[in-house]
Tab-separated table of C-alpha atoms in Angstrom:
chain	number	residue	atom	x	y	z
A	1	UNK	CA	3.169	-230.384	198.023
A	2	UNK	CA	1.376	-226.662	198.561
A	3	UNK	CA	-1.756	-228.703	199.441
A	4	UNK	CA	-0.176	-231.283	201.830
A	5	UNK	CA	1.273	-228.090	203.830
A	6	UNK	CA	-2.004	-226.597	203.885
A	7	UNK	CA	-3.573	-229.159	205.475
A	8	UNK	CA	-0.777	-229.911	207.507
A	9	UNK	CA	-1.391	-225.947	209.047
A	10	UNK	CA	-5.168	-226.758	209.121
A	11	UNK	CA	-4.925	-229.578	210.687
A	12	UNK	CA	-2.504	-228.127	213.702
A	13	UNK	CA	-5.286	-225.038	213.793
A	14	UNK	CA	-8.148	-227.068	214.619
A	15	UNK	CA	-6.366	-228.852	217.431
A	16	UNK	CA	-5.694	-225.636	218.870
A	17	UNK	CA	-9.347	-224.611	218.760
A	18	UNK	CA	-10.357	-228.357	220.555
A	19	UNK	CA	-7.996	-228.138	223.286
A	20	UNK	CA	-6.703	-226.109	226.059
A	21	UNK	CA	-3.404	-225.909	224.175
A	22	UNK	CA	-0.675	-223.050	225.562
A	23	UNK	CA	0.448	-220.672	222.441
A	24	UNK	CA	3.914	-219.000	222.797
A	25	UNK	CA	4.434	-215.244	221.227
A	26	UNK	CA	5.326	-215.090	217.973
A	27	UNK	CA	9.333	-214.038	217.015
A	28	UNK	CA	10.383	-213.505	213.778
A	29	UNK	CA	11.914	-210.549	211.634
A	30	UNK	CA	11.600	-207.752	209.708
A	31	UNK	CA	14.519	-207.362	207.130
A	32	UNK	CA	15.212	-204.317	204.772
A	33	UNK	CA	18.495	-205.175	202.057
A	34	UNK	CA	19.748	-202.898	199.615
A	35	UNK	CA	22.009	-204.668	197.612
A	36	UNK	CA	24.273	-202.271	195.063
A	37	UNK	CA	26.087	-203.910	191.817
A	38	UNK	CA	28.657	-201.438	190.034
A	39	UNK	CA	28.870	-203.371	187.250
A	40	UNK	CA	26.568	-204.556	184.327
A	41	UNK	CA	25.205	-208.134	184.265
A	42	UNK	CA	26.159	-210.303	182.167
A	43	UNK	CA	23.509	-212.389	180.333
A	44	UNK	CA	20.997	-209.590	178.557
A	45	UNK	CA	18.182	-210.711	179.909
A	46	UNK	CA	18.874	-210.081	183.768
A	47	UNK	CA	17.901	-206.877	185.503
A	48	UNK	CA	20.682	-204.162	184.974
A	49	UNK	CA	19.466	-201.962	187.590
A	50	UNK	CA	22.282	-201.120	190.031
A	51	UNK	CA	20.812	-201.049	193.011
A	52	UNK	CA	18.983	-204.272	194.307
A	53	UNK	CA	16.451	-203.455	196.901
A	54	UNK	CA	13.954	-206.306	199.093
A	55	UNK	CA	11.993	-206.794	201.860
A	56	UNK	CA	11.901	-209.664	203.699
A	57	UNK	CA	10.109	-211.787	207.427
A	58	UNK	CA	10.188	-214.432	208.903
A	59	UNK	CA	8.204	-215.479	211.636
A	60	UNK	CA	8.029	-218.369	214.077
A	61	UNK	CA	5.929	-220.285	216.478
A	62	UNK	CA	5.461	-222.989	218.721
A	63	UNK	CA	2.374	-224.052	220.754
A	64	UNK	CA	1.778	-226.831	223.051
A	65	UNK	CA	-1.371	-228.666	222.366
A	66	UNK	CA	-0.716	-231.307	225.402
A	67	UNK	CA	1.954	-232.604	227.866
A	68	UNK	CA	2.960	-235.205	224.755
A	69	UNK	CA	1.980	-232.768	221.969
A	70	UNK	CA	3.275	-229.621	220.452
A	71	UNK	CA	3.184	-227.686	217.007
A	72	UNK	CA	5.814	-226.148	215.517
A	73	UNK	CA	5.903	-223.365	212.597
A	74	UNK	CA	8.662	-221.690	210.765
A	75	UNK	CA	8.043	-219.493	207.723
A	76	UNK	CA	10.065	-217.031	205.188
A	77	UNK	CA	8.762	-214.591	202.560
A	78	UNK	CA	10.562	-211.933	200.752
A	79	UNK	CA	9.537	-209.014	198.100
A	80	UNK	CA	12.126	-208.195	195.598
A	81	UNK	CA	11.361	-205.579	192.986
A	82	UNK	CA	14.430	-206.448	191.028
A	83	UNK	CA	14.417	-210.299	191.070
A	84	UNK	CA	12.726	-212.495	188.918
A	85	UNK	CA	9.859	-213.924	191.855
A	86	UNK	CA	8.619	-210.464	192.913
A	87	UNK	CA	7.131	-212.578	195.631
A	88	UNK	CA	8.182	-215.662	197.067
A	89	UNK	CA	7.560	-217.290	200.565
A	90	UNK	CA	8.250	-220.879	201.878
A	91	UNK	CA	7.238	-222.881	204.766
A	92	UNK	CA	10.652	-223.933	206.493
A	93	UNK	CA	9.141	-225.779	209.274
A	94	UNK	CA	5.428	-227.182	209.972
A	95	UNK	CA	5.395	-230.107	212.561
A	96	UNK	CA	3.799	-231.720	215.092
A	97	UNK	CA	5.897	-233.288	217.595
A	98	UNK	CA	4.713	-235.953	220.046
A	99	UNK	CA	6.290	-239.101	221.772
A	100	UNK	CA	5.439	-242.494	221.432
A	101	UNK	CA	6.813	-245.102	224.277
A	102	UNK	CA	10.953	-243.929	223.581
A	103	UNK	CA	10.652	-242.450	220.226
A	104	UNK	CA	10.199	-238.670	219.559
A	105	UNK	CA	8.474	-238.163	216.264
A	106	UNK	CA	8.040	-235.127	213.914
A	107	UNK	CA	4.983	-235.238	211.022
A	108	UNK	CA	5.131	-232.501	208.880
A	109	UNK	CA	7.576	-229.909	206.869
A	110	UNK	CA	10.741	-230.499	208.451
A	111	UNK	CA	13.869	-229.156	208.795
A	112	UNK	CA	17.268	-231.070	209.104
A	113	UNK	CA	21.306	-229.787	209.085
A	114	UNK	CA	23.690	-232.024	209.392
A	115	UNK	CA	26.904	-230.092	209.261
A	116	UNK	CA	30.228	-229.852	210.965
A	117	UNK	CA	31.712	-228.039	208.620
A	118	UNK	CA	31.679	-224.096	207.992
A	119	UNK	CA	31.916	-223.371	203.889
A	120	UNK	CA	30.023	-226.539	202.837
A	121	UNK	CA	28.210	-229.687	203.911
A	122	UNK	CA	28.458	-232.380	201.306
A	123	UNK	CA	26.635	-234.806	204.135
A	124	UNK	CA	23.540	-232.568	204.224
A	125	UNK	CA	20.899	-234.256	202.132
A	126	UNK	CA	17.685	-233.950	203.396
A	127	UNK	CA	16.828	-230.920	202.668
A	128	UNK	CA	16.219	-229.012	198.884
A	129	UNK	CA	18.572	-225.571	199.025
A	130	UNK	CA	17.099	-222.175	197.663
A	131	UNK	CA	20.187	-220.785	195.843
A	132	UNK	CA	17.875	-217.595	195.118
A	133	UNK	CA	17.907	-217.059	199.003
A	134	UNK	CA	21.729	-217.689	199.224
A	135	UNK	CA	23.576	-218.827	196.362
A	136	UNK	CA	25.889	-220.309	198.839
A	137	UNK	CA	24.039	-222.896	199.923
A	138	UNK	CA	22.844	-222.466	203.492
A	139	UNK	CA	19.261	-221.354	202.869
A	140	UNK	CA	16.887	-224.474	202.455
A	141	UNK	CA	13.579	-225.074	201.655
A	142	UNK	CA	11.554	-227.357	203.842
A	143	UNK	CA	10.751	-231.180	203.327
A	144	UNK	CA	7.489	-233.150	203.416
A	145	UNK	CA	8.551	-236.110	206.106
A	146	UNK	CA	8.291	-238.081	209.225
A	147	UNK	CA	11.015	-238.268	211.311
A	148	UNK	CA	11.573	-241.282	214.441
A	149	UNK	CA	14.017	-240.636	216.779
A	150	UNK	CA	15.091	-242.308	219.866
A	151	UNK	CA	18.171	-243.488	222.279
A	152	UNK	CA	20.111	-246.702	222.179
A	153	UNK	CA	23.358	-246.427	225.198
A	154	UNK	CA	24.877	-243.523	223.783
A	155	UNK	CA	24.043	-243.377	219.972
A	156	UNK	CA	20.736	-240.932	218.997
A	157	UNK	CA	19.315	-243.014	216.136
A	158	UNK	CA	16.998	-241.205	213.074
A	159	UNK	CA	14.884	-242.659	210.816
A	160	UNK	CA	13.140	-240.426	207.994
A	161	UNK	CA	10.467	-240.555	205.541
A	162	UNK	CA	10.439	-238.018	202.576
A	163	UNK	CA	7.021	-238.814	200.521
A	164	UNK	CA	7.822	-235.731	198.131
A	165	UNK	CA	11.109	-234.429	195.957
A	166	UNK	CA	11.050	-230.727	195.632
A	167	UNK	CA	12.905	-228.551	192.829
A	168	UNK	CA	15.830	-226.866	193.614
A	169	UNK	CA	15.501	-223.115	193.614
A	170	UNK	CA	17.843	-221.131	191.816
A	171	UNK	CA	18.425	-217.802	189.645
A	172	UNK	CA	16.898	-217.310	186.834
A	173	UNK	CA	15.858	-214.385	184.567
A	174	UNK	CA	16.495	-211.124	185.717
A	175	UNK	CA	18.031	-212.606	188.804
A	176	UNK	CA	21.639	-211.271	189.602
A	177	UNK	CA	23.907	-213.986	191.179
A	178	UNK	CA	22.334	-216.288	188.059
A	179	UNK	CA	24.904	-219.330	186.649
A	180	UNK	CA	22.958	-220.860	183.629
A	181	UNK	CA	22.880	-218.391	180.311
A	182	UNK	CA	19.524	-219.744	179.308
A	183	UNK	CA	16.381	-220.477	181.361
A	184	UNK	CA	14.855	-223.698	183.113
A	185	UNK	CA	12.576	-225.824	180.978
A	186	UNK	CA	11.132	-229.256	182.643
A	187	UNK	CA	12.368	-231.003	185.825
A	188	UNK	CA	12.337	-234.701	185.484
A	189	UNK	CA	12.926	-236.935	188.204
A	190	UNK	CA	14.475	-240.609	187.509
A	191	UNK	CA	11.854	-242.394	189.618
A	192	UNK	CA	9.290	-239.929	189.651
A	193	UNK	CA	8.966	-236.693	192.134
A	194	UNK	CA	6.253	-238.498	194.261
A	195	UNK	CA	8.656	-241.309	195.364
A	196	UNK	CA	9.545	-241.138	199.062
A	197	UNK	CA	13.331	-241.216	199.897
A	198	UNK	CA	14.139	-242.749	202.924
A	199	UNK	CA	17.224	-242.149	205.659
A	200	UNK	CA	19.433	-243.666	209.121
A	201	UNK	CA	21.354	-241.773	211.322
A	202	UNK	CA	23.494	-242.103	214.334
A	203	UNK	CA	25.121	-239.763	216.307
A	204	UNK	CA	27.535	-240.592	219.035
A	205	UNK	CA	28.585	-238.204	221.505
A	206	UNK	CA	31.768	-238.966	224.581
A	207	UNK	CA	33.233	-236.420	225.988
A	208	UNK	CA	35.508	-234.153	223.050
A	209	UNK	CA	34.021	-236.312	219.913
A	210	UNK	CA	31.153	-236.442	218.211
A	211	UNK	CA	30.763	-239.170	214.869
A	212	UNK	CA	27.194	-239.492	213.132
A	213	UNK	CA	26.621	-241.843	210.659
A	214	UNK	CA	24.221	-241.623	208.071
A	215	UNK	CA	22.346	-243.417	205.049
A	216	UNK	CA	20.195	-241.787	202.280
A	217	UNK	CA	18.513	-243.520	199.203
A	218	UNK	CA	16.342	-241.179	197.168
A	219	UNK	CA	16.553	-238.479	194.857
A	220	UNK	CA	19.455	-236.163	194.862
A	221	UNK	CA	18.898	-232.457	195.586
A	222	UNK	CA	21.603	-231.123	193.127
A	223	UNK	CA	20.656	-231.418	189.802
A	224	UNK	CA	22.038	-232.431	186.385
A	225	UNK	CA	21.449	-229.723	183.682
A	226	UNK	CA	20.921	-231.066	181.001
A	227	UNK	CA	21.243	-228.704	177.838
A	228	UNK	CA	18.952	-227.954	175.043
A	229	UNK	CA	19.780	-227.409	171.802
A	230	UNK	CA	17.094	-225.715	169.110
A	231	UNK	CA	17.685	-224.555	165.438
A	232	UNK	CA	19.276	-221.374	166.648
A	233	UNK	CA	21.270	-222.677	169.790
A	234	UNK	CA	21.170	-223.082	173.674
A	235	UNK	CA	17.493	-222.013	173.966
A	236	UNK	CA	17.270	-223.766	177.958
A	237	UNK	CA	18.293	-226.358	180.232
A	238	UNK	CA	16.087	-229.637	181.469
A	239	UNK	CA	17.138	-230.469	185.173
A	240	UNK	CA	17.332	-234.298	185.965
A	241	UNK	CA	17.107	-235.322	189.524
A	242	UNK	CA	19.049	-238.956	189.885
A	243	UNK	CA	18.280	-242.045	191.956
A	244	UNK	CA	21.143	-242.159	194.455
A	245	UNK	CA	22.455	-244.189	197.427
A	246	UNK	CA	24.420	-241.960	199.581
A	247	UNK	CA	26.618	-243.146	203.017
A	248	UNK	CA	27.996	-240.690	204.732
A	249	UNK	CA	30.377	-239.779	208.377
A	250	UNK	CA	30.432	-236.806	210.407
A	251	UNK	CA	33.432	-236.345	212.704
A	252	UNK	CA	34.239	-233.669	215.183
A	253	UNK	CA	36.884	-233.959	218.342
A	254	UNK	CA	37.782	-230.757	220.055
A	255	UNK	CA	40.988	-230.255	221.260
A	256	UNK	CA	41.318	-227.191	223.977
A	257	UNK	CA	40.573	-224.068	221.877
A	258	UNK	CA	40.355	-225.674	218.821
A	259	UNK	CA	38.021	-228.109	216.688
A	260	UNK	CA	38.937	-230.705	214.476
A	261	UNK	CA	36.307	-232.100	212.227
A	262	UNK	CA	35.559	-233.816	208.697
A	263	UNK	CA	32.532	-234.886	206.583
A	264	UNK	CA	32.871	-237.764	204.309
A	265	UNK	CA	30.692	-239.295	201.553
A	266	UNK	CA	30.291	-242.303	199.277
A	267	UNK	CA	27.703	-241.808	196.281
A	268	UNK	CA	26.132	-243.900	194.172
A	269	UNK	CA	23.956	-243.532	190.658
A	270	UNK	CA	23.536	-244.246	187.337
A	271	UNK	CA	26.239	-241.491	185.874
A	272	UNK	CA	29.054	-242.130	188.759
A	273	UNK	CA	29.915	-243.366	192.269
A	274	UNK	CA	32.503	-241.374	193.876
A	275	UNK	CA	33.584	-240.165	196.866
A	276	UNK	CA	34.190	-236.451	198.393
A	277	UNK	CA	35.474	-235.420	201.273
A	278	UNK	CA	35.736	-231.728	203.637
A	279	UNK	CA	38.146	-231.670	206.403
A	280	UNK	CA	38.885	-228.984	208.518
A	281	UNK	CA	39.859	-227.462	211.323
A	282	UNK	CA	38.661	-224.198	213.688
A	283	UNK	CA	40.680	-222.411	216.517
A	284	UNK	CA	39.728	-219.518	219.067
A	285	UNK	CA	41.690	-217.215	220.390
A	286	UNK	CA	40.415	-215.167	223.337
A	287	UNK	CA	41.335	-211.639	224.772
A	288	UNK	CA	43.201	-210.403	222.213
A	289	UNK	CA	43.319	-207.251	224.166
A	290	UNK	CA	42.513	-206.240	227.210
A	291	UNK	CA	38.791	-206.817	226.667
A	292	UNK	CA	36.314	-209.750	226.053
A	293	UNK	CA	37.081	-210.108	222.373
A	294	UNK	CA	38.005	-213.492	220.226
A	295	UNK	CA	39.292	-214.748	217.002
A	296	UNK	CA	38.254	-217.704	215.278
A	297	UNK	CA	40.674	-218.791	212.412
A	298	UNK	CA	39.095	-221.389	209.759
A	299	UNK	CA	40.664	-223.644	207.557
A	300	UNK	CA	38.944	-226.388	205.334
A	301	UNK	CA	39.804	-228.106	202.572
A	302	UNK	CA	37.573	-230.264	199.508
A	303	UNK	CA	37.543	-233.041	197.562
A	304	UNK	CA	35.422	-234.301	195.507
A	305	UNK	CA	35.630	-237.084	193.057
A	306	UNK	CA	33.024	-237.188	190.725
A	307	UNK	CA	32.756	-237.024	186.775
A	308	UNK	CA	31.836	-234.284	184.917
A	309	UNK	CA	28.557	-236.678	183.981
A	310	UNK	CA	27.306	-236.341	187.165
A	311	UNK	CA	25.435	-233.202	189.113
A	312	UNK	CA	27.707	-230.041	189.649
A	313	UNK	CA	29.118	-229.740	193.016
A	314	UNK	CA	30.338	-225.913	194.125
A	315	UNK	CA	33.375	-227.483	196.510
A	316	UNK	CA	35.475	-230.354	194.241
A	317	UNK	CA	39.437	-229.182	194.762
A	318	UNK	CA	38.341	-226.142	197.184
A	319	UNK	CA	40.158	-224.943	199.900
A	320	UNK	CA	38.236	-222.345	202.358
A	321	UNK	CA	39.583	-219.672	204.731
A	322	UNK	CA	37.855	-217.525	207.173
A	323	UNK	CA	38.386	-215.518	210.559
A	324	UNK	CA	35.679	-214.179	212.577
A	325	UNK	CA	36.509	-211.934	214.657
A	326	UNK	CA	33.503	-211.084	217.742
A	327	UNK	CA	34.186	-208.341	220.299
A	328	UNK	CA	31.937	-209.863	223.001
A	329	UNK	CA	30.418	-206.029	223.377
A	330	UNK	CA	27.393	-204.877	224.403
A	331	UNK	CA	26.603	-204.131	220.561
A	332	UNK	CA	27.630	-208.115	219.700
A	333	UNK	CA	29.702	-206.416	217.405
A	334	UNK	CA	31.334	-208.845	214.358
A	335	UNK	CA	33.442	-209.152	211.109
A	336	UNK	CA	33.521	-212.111	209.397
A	337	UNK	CA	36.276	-211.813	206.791
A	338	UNK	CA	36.214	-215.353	204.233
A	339	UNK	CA	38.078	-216.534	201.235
A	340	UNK	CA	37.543	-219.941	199.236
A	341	UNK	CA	40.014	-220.891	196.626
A	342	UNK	CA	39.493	-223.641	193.723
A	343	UNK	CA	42.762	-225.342	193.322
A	344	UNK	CA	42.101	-226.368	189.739
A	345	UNK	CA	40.861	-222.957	188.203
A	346	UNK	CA	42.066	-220.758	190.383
A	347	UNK	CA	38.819	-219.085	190.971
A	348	UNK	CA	37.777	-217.248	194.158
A	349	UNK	CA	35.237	-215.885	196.390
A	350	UNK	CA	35.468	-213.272	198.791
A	351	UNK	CA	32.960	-212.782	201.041
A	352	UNK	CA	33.237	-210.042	203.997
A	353	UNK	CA	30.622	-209.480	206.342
A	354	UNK	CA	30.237	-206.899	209.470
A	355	UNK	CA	27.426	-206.842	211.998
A	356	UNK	CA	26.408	-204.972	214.862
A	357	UNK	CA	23.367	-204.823	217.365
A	358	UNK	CA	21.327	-201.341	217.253
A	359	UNK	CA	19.110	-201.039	220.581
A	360	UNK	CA	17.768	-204.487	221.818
A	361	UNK	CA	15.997	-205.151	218.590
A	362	UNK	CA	17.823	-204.147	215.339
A	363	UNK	CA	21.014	-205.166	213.461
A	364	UNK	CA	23.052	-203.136	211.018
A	365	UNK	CA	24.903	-205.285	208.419
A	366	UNK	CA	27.409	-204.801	205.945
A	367	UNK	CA	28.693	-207.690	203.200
A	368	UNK	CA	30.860	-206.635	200.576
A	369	UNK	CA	30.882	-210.134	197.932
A	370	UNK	CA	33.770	-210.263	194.861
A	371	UNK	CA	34.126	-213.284	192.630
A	372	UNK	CA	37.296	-213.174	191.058
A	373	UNK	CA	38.807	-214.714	187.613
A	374	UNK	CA	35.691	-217.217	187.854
A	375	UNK	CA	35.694	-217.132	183.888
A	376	UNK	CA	36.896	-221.262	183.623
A	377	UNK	CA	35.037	-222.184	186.655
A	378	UNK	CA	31.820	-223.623	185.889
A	379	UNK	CA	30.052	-223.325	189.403
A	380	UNK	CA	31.057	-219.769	189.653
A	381	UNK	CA	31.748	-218.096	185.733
A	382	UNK	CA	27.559	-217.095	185.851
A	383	UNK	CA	28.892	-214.515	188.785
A	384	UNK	CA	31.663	-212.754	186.733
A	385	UNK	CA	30.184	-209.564	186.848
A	386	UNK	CA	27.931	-209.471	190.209
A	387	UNK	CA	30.668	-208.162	192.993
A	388	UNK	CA	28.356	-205.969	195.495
A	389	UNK	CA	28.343	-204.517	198.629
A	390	UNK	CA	24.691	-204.835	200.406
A	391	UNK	CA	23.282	-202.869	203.619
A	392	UNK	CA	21.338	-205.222	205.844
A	393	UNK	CA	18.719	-203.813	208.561
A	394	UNK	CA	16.578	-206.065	210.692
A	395	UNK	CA	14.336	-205.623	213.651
A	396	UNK	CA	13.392	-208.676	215.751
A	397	UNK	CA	10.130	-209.045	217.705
């Protein structure tokens, strides 16, 4: 896969040395965290230091090569003196993008969200998720493929090509924020990791609503852990990627101040089929006083059916509430105050975030994180001990 985006970058280099191609300025960032853990860990083998600092960038570019060709590049790195990969960096997005009689296509490392929802996405499939970055689920890695996309009256319809299965990235070691006691041994994918998966989508947009439709058959990105055992225990965990058909609905109608939406899912493979389900709804409230300010109050709720054969899912009998208040300043000044709830272990996560804009080029941000009585809750009882408040500073060229 590292070789296929090399020459993907090469390739996009020497067509900016053959043609009078326009080059936009880099943007990116520069991002310092400090992240501080009062208490212990709790396997022995993570890093028991209590503070948690890193350096991380991003940076990215676009040039056009032609009137029907451009390049696209999107890249993340960090350094983390307390984690497990010291080093780690990942192409997000690598494409060239041209059009071909109606269809726009995109050849490269791509990068696709389907969402509506805010706490989780159970329709978003395409890409692997780096749980390392965000052990919540909304940093992801980026995906070999060729997308085709084009209009049809008022459906925009997808088709996608993914020639290569990549390995979810989560904690291990001396990573905090780390869910399996024992370390990762051998992936093994049912079909193989070379075998494309393929995908449709349609989106409809009138007016208010918004429905996409969508088909996947490939591997799945959440893997089964499969446990093993040697002559003194638990000494590691195999991950097994399954073969699975997945059809899924996106649904969003906004109704004056407020939104409305759901994601739905039907899954197929060899340990279950099953369905889950996020609905949910979002409302803003403006002016609160006698300035620009606004709430937004969000309330979702999960379900997901599957067995406890199949691949761990963070969101099965979840319900998720946030409110995000902005005060529209000159600072773009912001809390973000959210709570999710599992109904059947009582578990929860609070997660409480405040922002504001230094200057025309840096942010100052504060998240204070608590798991709480996650002890019986298998997608959360690795976090017991790893409540921490972390100071965020950025500067964006």
């Amino acid at each position: 896969m590292r070789l296929s985006v090399a020459a993907t970058v090469l390739q996009a280099a020497a067509l900016l040395l053959s043609v009078d191609a326009w080059a936009g300025q880099p943007r990116g960032n520069l991002t310092l965290d400090m992240a501080a853990y009062p208490k212990q860990p709790l396997f022995d083998d993570q890093n028991d230091s209590r503070l948690h600092p890193s350096l991380s960038a991003s940076i990215d570019w676009t040039a056009r090569l032609s009137s029907n060709l451009r390049f696209d590049f999107s890249a993340k790195g960090r350094v983390s003196t307390q984690a497990q990969d010291r080093l780690f960096g990942d192409i997000r997005e690598s494409l060239l993008r041209f059009r071909v009689a109606d269809i726009d296509v995109k050849a490269g490392v791509v990068q696709e969200n389907w969402s509506v929802l805010e706490a989780w996405n159970p329709v978003d499939i395409v890409n692997q998720r780096d749980l390392v970055e965000d052990f919540q689920g909304d940093a992801k890695l980026g995906q070999p493929g060729v997308t085709a996309t084009t209009v049809y009256n008022d459906w925009v319809l997808s088709a996608f090509l993914l020639p290569y299965n990549r390995e979810r990235r989560i904690a291990e070691g001396e990573d905090r924020l780390r869910n399996l006691p024992a370390p990762l041994q051998e992936a093994e994918f049912e079909d193989g990791q070379g075998r494309s998966s393929v995908a449709l989508r349609g989106q409809y947009r009138l007016g208010d609503f918004d429905l996409a439709l969508s088909y996947f058959n490939g591997h799945a990105r959440e893997p089964i852990y499969r446990p093993i055992i040697g002559s003194e225990g638990l000494v590691g965990f195999d991950e097994v990627y399954e073969s699975v058909s997945q059809t899924g609905a996106e649904l969003l109608y906004v109704i004056g101040d407020s939104v409305l939406k759901g994601e739905v899912i039907y899954r197929s493979a060899a340990s279950d089929d099953f369905a889950a389900a996020g609905m949910g709804s979002e409302t803003t409230f403006n002016q609160l006083t006698n300035g620009f300010d606004s709430m937004t109050l969000y309330l979702e709720a999960y379900y997901d059916g599957r067995s406890d054969q199949a691949a761990l899912a963070p969101f099965q009998r979840d319900i998720y509430i946030g409110a995000r208040y902005n005060l529209n300043d000159v600072y773009d000044s912001l809390v973000d105050v959210r709570l999710t709830h599992d109904l059947e272990f009582h578990s929860s996560l609070v997660d409480i975030r405040a922002s504001r804009r230094l200057g025309k080029q840096q942010t100052l941000e504060l998240q204070l994180l608590a798991p709480l009585s996650v002890e019986k809750d298998r997608a959360l009882q690795g976090y017991e001990n790893d409540q921490y408040a972390r100071l965020s500073w950025a500067w964006y060229f």
